[in-house]
Amino acid sequence: MSIEIQINQLREELRQHNHNYYVLDAATISDYEFDMKLKELQELEAQHPEFYDPNSPTLRVGGGITKNFETVVHEHRMYSLDNSYSKEDLLDWEKRIKKLVDGEVNYTCELKYDGASISLTYEEGELVRAVTRGDGIQGDNVTTNIKTIKSVPLKLTGDYPPKFDIRGEIILPFEGFAKMNQERIEAGEEPYMNPRNTASGSLKLQDSTEIAKRPLDCLLYNITGDRLKIDSQYQSLEKARAWGFKVPAESKLVNSIDEVLEFVSYWDTHRHNLPYETDGVVIKVNNLQQQEELGFTAKAPRWAMAYKFKAEQVSTVLKEITYQVGRTGAITPVANLDPVLLAGTTVKRASLHNADQIAKLDIREGDTVYVEKGGEIIPKIVAVDFSKRNKDSQPTQYITECPECGTELIRKEGEAQHYCPNDQGCSPQIVGRIQHYISRKAMDIEGLGGETVALLVKEGLIVNYADLYELKKEQVIPLERMAEKSAENLIAGIKKSKEIPFERVLFALGIRYVGETVAKKLAKHYKNIDAIITATEEDLVNVDEIGIKIAQSVKEFFGIEENVTLIKRLQDYEVQLKVSAEKLANQTDTLQGKTFVVSGVFEKVSRNELKKLIEDNGGKISSSISSKTSFVVAGENMGPSKLEKANKLEIAIISEDDFLNMLA
Ligand code: AMP
Ligand code: ZN
């Protein structure tokens, strides 16, 4: 077989697997096999640059950097949608339609996906361009980034027309959003506000490897072009699906406005079960001939109408704005509200995000405000009821000094958040760092809780985590709620933390952007702290999954003398600052590329030992079963839903012994 044929076959095969996994949600090979094939293709492509293909599946992982996004004029304008809020609005719309077209009118009802709109251009079945909506007339060319979104087909199948544009929405499903936020919180970063802004912010990232890591999805809803041989909107959705696009199956063809309303009311309650956010329904005249006759107003098509779901909203009084200082020094303003019931829970506080947000909405203490719960975790204030504002109310003056230590706040250019720069002297930062150090996922110090840490700092017994190792029982006993026994436990717990492995110590140090996963990666690569301290930014970036932001943050951390002194002290106290010799000896690559889910109770090894064995031997652990799972290691009492899912996805279920044999 010629090299060219071999390369093309591999590309075709990988494309099919991508489609199965990301569009159909039904994989037919394991993650490992997929990665092996991808690697094989990467190697062949590297050896034979003459067969370069801009739409090869190998480009899904990103790599391209876009410094300035080129402006592109849309060949077909991207319109907005008119909004309706009631049955009357829809009936009025129908009346207007019936004046302009003859014959029966049917409608397709689609969900309104809440993300960032995108226009994709395909020529001869290949993606040639992806452009953001921009102002509807022109947008930004974000092709390099869009290619990393796995559900966007790079090549089509079936009877696609030679040239067309297809429009859709780039969205971030809830699950992926929550996971991204979890990682940010662990790394000491501010969580993202909501899926929509995060999705649209992703499109303009300069480094496409960053966007490749985000679990974005692309849902399509409109085909535009000439001589398409399509008669109806509903048919166009079916066609797009057949050509390889991800088109949600919820859409429905209906014959009347009453049926439209049924669809709306069904999804108004059921939308909460969908994996992604929707903010309404889009109703479109189904017949494309009729659509053409109806045409467009200056702003929107006459043949389509959005019907927005009502976001759950209540009004209440904003009693006070307070300011919190995080362990990184970031200031978060918080609205303290008169308690009010919203979407089933009592809300007492709402996030105000930052100074700009407060100024933009002109939010003041004493105001009656509207609080809404959308896709975000914490409710937000969406508006002020100005009619109820007190006459002598004054605009909110954002604090200029740290509420905890009085230091003047700083705000870096391009950042929305204010920071207290007094990291060595500001109590919540000092306490926060030590609390992070002792936390369960970090040093897991038994007998010591967050409140005790605050007390120890307040009493001047400790100012940093290294001081913990100098604590004496006699110093601790006099503290509130301490007895001889609990003081002993505390000291013993601190001593025991010297056994905590290096990767967790590294996480415990509280370096910005170094969460659990990054700490593991760094520990595995560098093996000891000194190698990390002396690593250059370039070295760091070359480590798998370490980006420039992390590298800079690591350099910055060790560039501060106080931090290096702390590390030296930890070393003196014999905290693990290198990978243990035993661990080094036990590490293999046997399970490289395999992902495991562990479920149930085991006999020979504990659950944690099992997990450690997986990681030490190069395998990955995931908490939930997906088609990416290579094996489920099942013990006694494996959960029934896990079992069902594993069977459905045909994932190998192995016993504890099978697993141990793999390593033997
Ligand atoms: P709006 O931004 O509120 O004017 O709503 C118009 C936007 O809704 C369009 O630009 C699309 O990006 C988006 N949209 C989401 N789902 C759909 C859909 N099923 N059909 C048409 N537009 C949609
Ligand atoms: Zn401060």
Short mmCIF file of C-alpha atoms in Angstrom, two decimals, residues 181-626:
data_model
loop_
_atom_site.label_atom_id
_atom_site.label_comp_id
_atom_site.label_asym_id
_atom_site.label_seq_id
_atom_site.Cartn_x
_atom_site.Cartn_y
_atom_site.Cartn_z
CA ASN A 181 -14.78 25.60 37.11
CA GLN A 182 -13.84 22.86 39.54
CA GLU A 183 -10.32 22.91 38.12
CA ARG A 184 -10.15 26.69 38.34
CA ILE A 185 -11.26 26.71 41.94
CA GLU A 186 -8.67 24.09 42.80
CA ALA A 187 -6.03 26.22 41.13
CA GLY A 188 -7.10 29.25 43.15
CA GLU A 189 -8.69 31.01 40.21
CA GLU A 190 -12.03 32.75 39.97
CA PRO A 191 -14.69 30.43 38.50
CA TYR A 192 -16.28 31.41 35.20
CA MET A 193 -19.64 33.14 35.47
CA ASN A 194 -21.75 31.17 33.00
CA PRO A 195 -21.45 28.71 30.12
CA ARG A 196 -22.46 31.18 27.43
CA ASN A 197 -19.80 33.81 28.15
CA THR A 198 -17.19 31.13 28.55
CA ALA A 199 -18.10 29.59 25.19
CA SER A 200 -18.00 32.90 23.39
CA GLY A 201 -14.80 33.95 25.14
CA SER A 202 -13.22 30.69 24.01
CA LEU A 203 -13.64 31.49 20.32
CA LYS A 204 -11.14 34.31 20.45
CA LEU A 205 -8.39 32.60 22.44
CA GLN A 206 -5.10 33.11 20.65
CA ASP A 207 -3.70 29.67 21.39
CA SER A 208 -5.80 26.96 19.77
CA THR A 209 -4.38 24.28 22.10
CA GLU A 210 -6.23 26.08 24.89
CA ILE A 211 -9.56 25.91 23.10
CA ALA A 212 -8.88 22.26 22.16
CA LYS A 213 -8.93 21.48 25.88
CA ARG A 214 -12.33 23.05 26.44
CA PRO A 215 -15.30 20.70 26.14
CA LEU A 216 -17.10 22.86 23.58
CA ASP A 217 -19.78 21.64 21.24
CA CYS A 218 -21.29 22.96 18.03
CA LEU A 219 -25.04 22.62 17.37
CA LEU A 220 -26.28 23.50 13.89
CA TYR A 221 -29.61 24.95 12.79
CA ASN A 222 -29.48 26.71 9.44
CA ILE A 223 -28.15 26.04 5.96
CA THR A 224 -27.64 28.99 3.64
CA GLY A 225 -26.56 28.95 0.02
CA ASP A 226 -27.69 28.74 -3.59
CA ARG A 227 -29.21 25.75 -5.39
CA LEU A 228 -29.26 23.57 -2.31
CA LYS A 229 -32.08 21.23 -3.40
CA ILE A 230 -33.73 21.48 0.00
CA ASP A 231 -37.44 22.24 0.41
CA SER A 232 -37.99 22.77 4.08
CA GLN A 233 -36.30 23.80 7.30
CA TYR A 234 -37.07 20.43 8.85
CA GLN A 235 -35.52 18.65 5.91
CA SER A 236 -32.45 20.85 6.13
CA LEU A 237 -31.92 19.73 9.71
CA GLU A 238 -32.14 16.11 8.62
CA LYS A 239 -29.74 16.69 5.76
CA ALA A 240 -27.22 18.46 7.94
CA ARG A 241 -27.35 15.53 10.31
CA ALA A 242 -26.75 13.11 7.45
CA TRP A 243 -23.72 15.07 6.25
CA GLY A 244 -22.11 14.70 9.65
CA PHE A 245 -23.22 17.71 11.69
CA LYS A 246 -24.50 17.66 15.23
CA VAL A 247 -28.16 18.65 15.06
CA PRO A 248 -30.18 18.15 18.24
CA ALA A 249 -33.10 15.77 17.86
CA GLU A 250 -35.55 17.82 19.92
CA SER A 251 -36.75 19.86 16.93
CA LYS A 252 -40.33 19.26 15.90
CA LEU A 253 -42.49 19.95 12.89
CA VAL A 254 -45.91 21.39 13.84
CA ASN A 255 -49.01 22.69 12.06
CA SER A 256 -50.32 25.47 14.26
CA ILE A 257 -49.47 28.14 16.79
CA ASP A 258 -51.25 26.05 19.43
CA GLU A 259 -48.83 23.23 18.78
CA VAL A 260 -45.98 25.71 18.95
CA LEU A 261 -47.19 26.70 22.41
CA GLU A 262 -47.33 23.07 23.46
CA PHE A 263 -43.71 22.66 22.40
CA VAL A 264 -42.77 25.82 24.30
CA SER A 265 -44.51 24.79 27.48
CA TYR A 266 -43.06 21.29 27.36
CA TRP A 267 -39.51 22.57 27.06
CA ASP A 268 -40.00 25.37 29.55
CA THR A 269 -40.07 22.69 32.22
CA HIS A 270 -38.01 19.94 30.58
CA ARG A 271 -35.13 22.15 29.50
CA HIS A 272 -33.53 21.67 32.89
CA ASN A 273 -32.82 18.05 31.95
CA LEU A 274 -30.91 18.98 28.82
CA PRO A 275 -27.12 18.79 28.96
CA TYR A 276 -26.78 22.39 27.79
CA GLU A 277 -28.43 25.75 28.32
CA THR A 278 -31.38 26.93 26.25
CA ASP A 279 -33.02 30.30 26.67
CA GLY A 280 -36.08 29.76 24.50
CA VAL A 281 -37.53 28.27 21.38
CA VAL A 282 -37.02 29.39 17.79
CA ILE A 283 -40.01 28.97 15.51
CA LYS A 284 -39.42 28.95 11.77
CA VAL A 285 -41.75 28.81 8.78
CA ASN A 286 -40.98 25.34 7.49
CA ASN A 287 -41.40 25.79 3.75
CA LEU A 288 -38.28 27.39 2.26
CA GLN A 289 -40.20 28.77 -0.70
CA GLN A 290 -42.41 30.63 1.76
CA GLN A 291 -39.35 31.74 3.70
CA GLU A 292 -37.96 33.28 0.56
CA GLU A 293 -41.19 35.15 -0.13
CA LEU A 294 -41.23 36.48 3.40
CA GLY A 295 -37.65 37.70 3.33
CA PHE A 296 -36.02 39.89 5.97
CA THR A 297 -36.57 43.13 7.79
CA ALA A 298 -33.53 45.30 8.46
CA LYS A 299 -32.78 43.24 11.49
CA ALA A 300 -34.31 39.79 11.33
CA PRO A 301 -35.97 37.22 9.10
CA ARG A 302 -39.77 37.59 8.87
CA TRP A 303 -40.02 33.80 8.78
CA ALA A 304 -38.55 33.17 12.20
CA MET A 305 -39.42 34.13 15.74
CA ALA A 306 -37.76 33.52 19.08
CA TYR A 307 -39.89 32.79 22.11
CA LYS A 308 -37.84 33.41 25.23
CA PHE A 309 -38.36 31.36 28.35
CA LYS A 310 -38.84 33.49 31.40
CA ALA A 311 -35.77 33.32 33.59
CA GLU A 312 -36.81 32.79 37.17
CA GLN A 313 -36.59 36.20 38.73
CA VAL A 314 -37.62 37.83 42.00
CA SER A 315 -37.13 41.20 43.58
CA THR A 316 -35.77 41.84 47.04
CA VAL A 317 -33.88 44.45 49.04
CA LEU A 318 -30.10 44.67 48.89
CA LYS A 319 -29.18 45.30 52.50
CA GLU A 320 -25.44 45.63 52.31
CA ILE A 321 -22.48 45.17 50.00
CA THR A 322 -19.58 43.39 51.67
CA TYR A 323 -16.19 42.47 50.29
CA GLN A 324 -14.40 39.16 50.59
CA VAL A 325 -10.68 38.60 50.28
CA GLY A 326 -9.63 35.27 48.80
CA ARG A 327 -6.43 33.37 49.45
CA THR A 328 -4.90 34.87 46.30
CA GLY A 329 -5.86 38.38 47.42
CA ALA A 330 -8.72 38.74 44.92
CA ILE A 331 -11.56 40.92 46.16
CA THR A 332 -15.13 39.74 45.55
CA PRO A 333 -18.04 42.07 46.28
CA VAL A 334 -21.06 40.26 47.69
CA ALA A 335 -24.66 41.43 47.84
CA ASN A 336 -26.36 40.59 51.14
CA LEU A 337 -30.07 40.34 50.46
CA ASP A 338 -33.30 40.13 52.35
CA PRO A 339 -33.83 36.36 52.09
CA VAL A 340 -36.10 35.45 49.20
CA LEU A 341 -37.31 32.25 47.56
CA LEU A 342 -35.99 31.69 44.03
CA ALA A 343 -36.20 28.54 41.90
CA GLY A 344 -36.80 26.42 44.96
CA THR A 345 -34.05 27.72 47.24
CA THR A 346 -33.77 30.59 49.68
CA VAL A 347 -31.32 33.16 48.41
CA LYS A 348 -29.50 35.41 50.87
CA ARG A 349 -26.50 36.43 48.88
CA ALA A 350 -25.76 37.22 45.28
CA SER A 351 -22.53 37.72 43.45
CA LEU A 352 -21.74 41.22 42.25
CA HIS A 353 -18.61 40.09 40.37
CA ASN A 354 -16.55 43.30 40.35
CA ALA A 355 -16.50 47.08 40.43
CA ASP A 356 -17.44 47.49 36.76
CA GLN A 357 -20.53 45.36 37.18
CA ILE A 358 -21.72 47.42 40.15
CA ALA A 359 -21.14 50.67 38.27
CA LYS A 360 -22.78 49.41 35.09
CA LEU A 361 -26.03 48.48 36.82
CA ASP A 362 -25.70 51.35 39.31
CA ILE A 363 -26.34 49.04 42.24
CA ARG A 364 -26.55 50.69 45.66
CA GLU A 365 -27.16 49.57 49.20
CA GLY A 366 -30.85 49.88 50.10
CA ASP A 367 -31.96 49.34 46.50
CA THR A 368 -34.70 46.95 45.54
CA VAL A 369 -33.03 44.66 43.03
CA TYR A 370 -34.07 41.90 40.64
CA VAL A 371 -32.32 38.62 41.27
CA GLU A 372 -32.17 35.92 38.66
CA LYS A 373 -30.97 32.35 38.50
CA GLY A 374 -29.69 31.40 35.10
CA GLY A 375 -27.01 28.89 34.20
CA GLU A 376 -24.75 30.13 36.95
CA ILE A 377 -24.33 28.56 40.34
CA ILE A 378 -24.72 31.73 42.37
CA PRO A 379 -27.72 33.93 41.60
CA LYS A 380 -27.00 37.32 40.14
CA ILE A 381 -28.49 40.78 40.29
CA VAL A 382 -29.78 41.72 36.86
CA ALA A 383 -31.29 45.14 37.47
CA VAL A 384 -32.32 47.75 39.99
CA ASP A 385 -35.94 48.82 40.49
CA PHE A 386 -35.22 52.56 40.28
CA SER A 387 -38.80 53.48 41.13
CA LYS A 388 -38.17 52.22 44.63
CA ARG A 389 -34.85 53.96 45.14
CA ASN A 390 -34.49 56.14 48.18
CA LYS A 391 -34.19 59.85 47.30
CA ASP A 392 -31.00 60.46 49.22
CA SER A 393 -29.25 57.29 48.05
CA GLN A 394 -25.66 57.76 46.87
CA PRO A 395 -23.74 55.84 44.18
CA THR A 396 -21.70 52.94 45.52
CA GLN A 397 -18.10 53.86 46.17
CA TYR A 398 -16.05 50.75 45.50
CA ILE A 399 -13.54 50.19 48.26
CA THR A 400 -10.00 51.38 47.58
CA GLU A 401 -8.43 49.66 50.55
CA CYS A 402 -8.42 46.06 51.66
CA PRO A 403 -11.29 45.52 54.13
CA GLU A 404 -9.06 43.20 56.14
CA CYS A 405 -5.66 44.86 56.29
CA GLY A 406 -6.18 48.38 54.97
CA THR A 407 -3.64 48.06 52.17
CA GLU A 408 -4.43 50.02 49.04
CA LEU A 409 -5.95 47.70 46.44
CA ILE A 410 -4.46 47.25 42.99
CA ARG A 411 -6.06 46.35 39.72
CA LYS A 412 -3.87 45.01 36.95
CA GLU A 413 -4.46 46.23 33.46
CA GLY A 414 -6.97 44.07 31.62
CA GLU A 415 -8.19 42.40 34.82
CA ALA A 416 -11.64 42.97 36.22
CA GLN A 417 -10.79 42.07 39.79
CA HIS A 418 -9.16 44.22 42.44
CA TYR A 419 -6.40 42.61 44.49
CA CYS A 420 -4.91 43.19 47.89
CA PRO A 421 -1.15 43.04 47.23
CA ASN A 422 -0.26 42.51 50.88
CA ASP A 423 0.11 38.75 50.56
CA GLN A 424 2.50 38.47 53.50
CA GLY A 425 0.48 40.57 55.93
CA CYS A 426 -3.20 40.26 55.01
CA SER A 427 -4.94 37.89 57.35
CA PRO A 428 -7.44 36.11 55.03
CA GLN A 429 -4.63 35.53 52.56
CA ILE A 430 -2.33 34.15 55.25
CA VAL A 431 -5.09 32.03 56.74
CA GLY A 432 -6.39 31.00 53.30
CA ARG A 433 -3.00 29.74 52.19
CA ILE A 434 -2.54 27.66 55.33
CA GLN A 435 -6.11 26.35 55.10
CA HIS A 436 -5.39 25.31 51.55
CA TYR A 437 -2.16 23.64 52.67
CA ILE A 438 -3.90 21.48 55.27
CA SER A 439 -6.98 20.73 53.15
CA ARG A 440 -8.04 17.20 52.32
CA LYS A 441 -6.72 17.10 48.78
CA ALA A 442 -3.47 18.73 49.82
CA MET A 443 -1.67 17.71 53.06
CA ASP A 444 -4.85 16.32 54.62
CA ILE A 445 -3.77 17.13 58.18
CA GLU A 446 -5.93 15.24 60.61
CA GLY A 447 -6.91 17.00 63.81
CA LEU A 448 -6.53 20.44 62.27
CA GLY A 449 -9.44 22.33 60.74
CA GLY A 450 -9.90 25.65 59.01
CA GLU A 451 -11.16 27.40 62.13
CA THR A 452 -8.23 26.28 64.22
CA VAL A 453 -5.88 27.59 61.55
CA ALA A 454 -7.60 30.98 61.79
CA LEU A 455 -7.23 30.85 65.56
CA LEU A 456 -3.55 29.89 65.41
CA VAL A 457 -2.89 32.81 63.08
CA LYS A 458 -4.90 35.18 65.23
CA GLU A 459 -2.94 34.18 68.32
CA GLY A 460 0.28 34.78 66.43
CA LEU A 461 1.41 31.18 66.72
CA ILE A 462 1.84 30.71 62.99
CA VAL A 463 2.08 33.01 59.96
CA ASN A 464 2.79 30.45 57.26
CA TYR A 465 2.50 26.73 56.65
CA ALA A 466 6.11 26.02 57.55
CA ASP A 467 5.42 27.34 61.05
CA LEU A 468 3.03 24.43 61.59
CA TYR A 469 6.00 22.11 62.00
CA GLU A 470 7.36 24.23 64.90
CA LEU A 471 4.12 24.08 66.90
CA LYS A 472 4.36 22.59 70.40
CA LYS A 473 1.58 20.89 72.28
CA GLU A 474 1.93 23.35 75.17
CA GLN A 475 1.29 26.29 72.83
CA VAL A 476 -1.88 24.75 71.49
CA ILE A 477 -3.57 23.56 74.68
CA PRO A 478 -4.53 27.04 75.96
CA LEU A 479 -6.48 27.74 72.75
CA GLU A 480 -10.27 27.90 72.81
CA ARG A 481 -11.93 24.50 72.61
CA MET A 482 -8.60 22.66 72.84
CA ALA A 483 -7.87 19.87 75.27
CA GLU A 484 -4.77 17.84 75.90
CA LYS A 485 -5.99 15.05 73.63
CA SER A 486 -6.99 17.26 70.71
CA ALA A 487 -3.72 19.15 70.95
CA GLU A 488 -1.84 15.86 70.78
CA ASN A 489 -3.84 14.78 67.75
CA LEU A 490 -3.11 18.05 66.05
CA ILE A 491 0.64 17.75 66.55
CA ALA A 492 0.57 14.11 65.48
CA GLY A 493 -1.43 15.02 62.37
CA ILE A 494 1.11 17.65 61.39
CA LYS A 495 3.95 15.21 61.88
CA LYS A 496 2.18 12.60 59.80
CA SER A 497 1.86 15.05 56.91
CA LYS A 498 5.57 14.57 56.32
CA GLU A 499 4.62 11.33 54.61
CA ILE A 500 2.37 13.01 52.07
CA PRO A 501 3.84 12.45 48.61
CA PHE A 502 5.56 15.21 46.69
CA GLU A 503 2.81 15.81 44.13
CA ARG A 504 0.37 16.71 46.87
CA VAL A 505 2.89 18.89 48.67
CA LEU A 506 3.38 20.72 45.40
CA PHE A 507 -0.38 21.29 45.15
CA ALA A 508 -0.48 22.34 48.81
CA LEU A 509 2.02 25.16 48.25
CA GLY A 510 -0.80 27.15 46.68
CA ILE A 511 0.92 28.28 43.49
CA ARG A 512 -1.64 30.07 41.38
CA TYR A 513 -2.94 27.88 38.50
CA VAL A 514 -1.25 24.77 39.94
CA GLY A 515 -4.23 22.57 40.74
CA GLU A 516 -4.11 18.88 41.58
CA THR A 517 -3.66 17.71 38.00
CA VAL A 518 -0.96 20.21 37.13
CA ALA A 519 0.89 19.39 40.35
CA LYS A 520 0.85 15.71 39.42
CA LYS A 521 2.21 16.49 35.98
CA LEU A 522 4.99 18.66 37.33
CA ALA A 523 5.95 16.18 40.04
CA LYS A 524 6.07 13.33 37.59
CA HIS A 525 8.17 15.28 35.13
CA TYR A 526 10.65 17.02 37.43
CA LYS A 527 10.78 14.50 40.29
CA ASN A 528 11.97 17.11 42.84
CA ILE A 529 11.35 20.68 43.88
CA ASP A 530 14.81 21.98 43.04
CA ALA A 531 14.38 20.96 39.41
CA ILE A 532 11.13 22.91 39.33
CA ILE A 533 12.65 25.96 41.00
CA THR A 534 15.46 26.10 38.44
CA ALA A 535 13.34 25.20 35.38
CA THR A 536 13.04 28.01 32.84
CA GLU A 537 9.72 29.12 31.43
CA GLU A 538 10.55 27.31 28.18
CA ASP A 539 11.32 24.07 30.04
CA LEU A 540 8.02 24.29 31.86
CA VAL A 541 5.95 24.93 28.76
CA ASN A 542 7.44 21.81 27.21
CA VAL A 543 5.87 19.64 29.87
CA ASP A 544 2.70 17.95 28.68
CA GLU A 545 -0.37 20.16 29.32
CA ILE A 546 1.57 23.01 30.94
CA GLY A 547 0.71 26.30 29.23
CA ILE A 548 2.39 29.66 29.35
CA LYS A 549 0.10 31.00 32.06
CA ILE A 550 1.00 28.18 34.44
CA ALA A 551 4.69 28.42 33.56
CA GLN A 552 4.74 32.14 34.32
CA SER A 553 2.93 31.64 37.57
CA VAL A 554 5.39 28.94 38.68
CA LYS A 555 8.34 31.18 37.83
CA GLU A 556 6.73 34.07 39.65
CA PHE A 557 6.12 32.00 42.76
CA PHE A 558 9.69 30.78 43.06
CA GLY A 559 10.97 34.22 42.13
CA ILE A 560 9.75 35.44 45.52
CA GLU A 561 12.43 34.98 48.14
CA GLU A 562 9.99 34.33 50.99
CA ASN A 563 8.58 31.35 49.10
CA VAL A 564 12.01 29.82 48.51
CA THR A 565 12.81 30.27 52.21
CA LEU A 566 9.55 28.47 53.07
CA ILE A 567 10.48 25.58 50.81
CA LYS A 568 13.92 25.34 52.43
CA ARG A 569 12.25 25.13 55.82
CA LEU A 570 9.82 22.44 54.66
CA GLN A 571 12.84 20.53 53.39
CA ASP A 572 14.47 20.83 56.83
CA TYR A 573 11.31 19.48 58.46
CA GLU A 574 11.51 16.51 56.05
CA VAL A 575 8.34 17.23 54.15
CA GLN A 576 8.41 15.26 50.86
CA LEU A 577 9.86 17.59 48.29
CA LYS A 578 10.92 14.91 45.89
CA VAL A 579 9.34 11.79 44.49
CA SER A 580 10.22 8.97 46.85
CA ALA A 581 12.78 6.41 45.72
CA GLU A 582 10.23 3.71 46.28
CA LYS A 583 7.74 5.46 44.08
CA LEU A 584 10.34 6.04 41.38
CA ALA A 585 11.11 2.34 41.44
CA ASN A 586 7.42 1.44 41.26
CA GLN A 587 6.54 3.70 38.38
CA THR A 588 5.98 2.14 34.98
CA ASP A 589 4.28 2.99 31.72
CA THR A 590 2.37 -0.29 31.56
CA LEU A 591 -1.04 1.38 31.59
CA GLN A 592 -0.09 4.35 29.43
CA GLY A 593 -3.05 5.68 27.46
CA LYS A 594 -5.66 3.66 29.35
CA THR A 595 -8.46 5.19 31.36
CA PHE A 596 -9.97 3.37 34.33
CA VAL A 597 -13.11 3.75 36.34
CA VAL A 598 -13.00 2.12 39.77
CA SER A 599 -16.25 0.96 41.32
CA GLY A 600 -17.18 -1.16 44.31
CA VAL A 601 -15.30 -2.61 47.26
CA PHE A 602 -12.07 -4.60 46.90
CA GLU A 603 -10.39 -7.40 48.81
CA LYS A 604 -6.66 -7.37 48.20
CA VAL A 605 -6.04 -3.68 47.88
CA SER A 606 -7.97 -0.66 49.10
CA ARG A 607 -9.70 1.60 46.66
CA ASN A 608 -7.04 4.26 47.14
CA GLU A 609 -4.22 1.77 46.67
CA LEU A 610 -5.87 0.63 43.48
CA LYS A 611 -6.07 4.18 42.21
CA LYS A 612 -2.48 4.79 43.11
CA LEU A 613 -1.42 1.66 41.24
CA ILE A 614 -3.23 2.90 38.16
CA GLU A 615 -1.53 6.27 38.26
CA ASP A 616 1.91 4.97 39.16
CA ASN A 617 1.76 2.75 36.13
CA GLY A 618 0.84 5.54 33.77
CA GLY A 619 -2.94 5.01 33.62
CA LYS A 620 -5.64 7.63 34.03
CA ILE A 621 -8.54 7.59 36.46
CA SER A 622 -11.95 8.93 35.64
CA SER A 623 -14.91 9.16 37.97
CA SER A 624 -17.60 8.42 35.43
CA ILE A 625 -17.97 5.91 32.63
CA SER A 626 -17.92 7.23 29.09
#
